[in-house]
Amino acid sequence: MANHKSSEKRIRQTKTRNEHNRYYAKTMRNAVRKLRAMTDKEEAEKLYPSVQKMLDKLAKTNIIHKNKAANLKSSLTKHIAKLG
């Protein structure tokens, strides 16, 4: 166990940030899954801007890597283009 006050505080901060990051990463994954499951092009096009905004925000705050966000946006765009 931690012996210093500063290390105890660091443990608390890490736990809090970890929970925060896991929540937003999971929310993002669910949004991406929901968009990929859509078969209606109009609905997918309506949902895409909010998912794109979410990905950009998470990349900006380093919850996900910026290239991962770019790859996800690209693949989702391709998915929407394929829908007829």
Coordinates of C-alpha atoms in Angstrom, one line a residue:
M1 CA 0.0 0.0 0.0
A2 CA 1.0 3.6 -0.5
N3 CA 3.2 5.2 2.2
H4 CA 3.1 8.8 1.1
K5 CA 0.2 11.3 1.1
S6 CA 1.1 12.3 -2.5
S7 CA 1.0 8.7 -3.7
E8 CA -2.4 8.1 -2.0
K9 CA -3.7 11.2 -3.7
R10 CA -2.3 10.0 -7.0
I11 CA -4.1 6.7 -6.6
R12 CA -7.4 8.5 -6.0
Q13 CA -6.9 10.7 -9.0
T14 CA -5.9 7.8 -11.3
K15 CA -9.0 5.9 -10.2
T16 CA -11.3 8.8 -10.9
R17 CA -9.8 9.6 -14.3
N18 CA -9.9 5.9 -15.3
E19 CA -13.6 5.7 -14.5
H20 CA -14.2 8.9 -16.4
N21 CA -12.3 7.7 -19.5
R22 CA -13.9 4.3 -19.5
Y23 CA -17.4 5.8 -19.4
Y24 CA -16.7 8.0 -22.4
A25 CA -14.9 5.3 -24.4
K26 CA -17.7 2.9 -23.8
T27 CA -20.3 5.5 -24.8
M28 CA -18.3 6.1 -28.0
R29 CA -18.1 2.4 -28.8
N30 CA -21.9 2.0 -28.3
A31 CA -22.6 5.0 -30.6
V32 CA -20.3 3.5 -33.3
R33 CA -22.0 0.1 -33.0
K34 CA -25.4 1.8 -33.2
L35 CA -24.4 3.6 -36.4
R36 CA -22.9 0.5 -38.0
A37 CA -26.1 -1.5 -37.3
M38 CA -28.3 1.1 -39.1
T39 CA -29.7 0.1 -42.5
D40 CA -31.5 3.3 -43.3
K41 CA -29.2 5.9 -45.0
E42 CA -31.2 9.0 -43.9
E43 CA -31.1 8.0 -40.2
A44 CA -27.4 7.1 -40.4
E45 CA -26.7 10.5 -42.0
K46 CA -28.6 12.3 -39.2
L47 CA -26.7 10.4 -36.5
Y48 CA -23.2 10.7 -38.1
P49 CA -22.4 14.3 -37.1
S50 CA -23.0 13.6 -33.4
V51 CA -20.8 10.5 -33.5
Q52 CA -18.1 12.5 -35.5
K53 CA -18.2 15.3 -32.9
M54 CA -17.9 12.7 -30.1
L55 CA -14.9 11.1 -31.7
D56 CA -13.2 14.4 -32.3
K57 CA -13.7 15.5 -28.6
L58 CA -12.3 12.2 -27.3
A59 CA -9.3 12.4 -29.6
K60 CA -8.7 16.0 -28.5
T61 CA -8.7 15.0 -24.8
N62 CA -6.5 11.9 -25.5
I63 CA -9.1 9.4 -24.4
I64 CA -8.6 7.8 -27.8
H65 CA -5.8 8.3 -30.3
K66 CA -6.3 10.8 -33.1
N67 CA -5.6 8.3 -35.8
K68 CA -8.2 5.9 -34.3
A69 CA -10.7 8.6 -34.4
A70 CA -9.8 9.3 -38.1
N71 CA -10.0 5.6 -39.0
L72 CA -13.4 5.3 -37.3
K73 CA -14.8 8.3 -39.1
S74 CA -13.5 7.1 -42.4
S75 CA -15.0 3.6 -42.0
L76 CA -18.3 5.0 -40.8
T77 CA -18.4 7.3 -43.8
K78 CA -17.8 4.4 -46.1
H79 CA -20.5 2.4 -44.4
I80 CA -23.0 5.2 -44.8
A81 CA -22.0 5.6 -48.5
K82 CA -22.7 1.9 -49.1
L83 CA -26.2 2.1 -47.7
G84 CA -28.9 2.4 -50.3

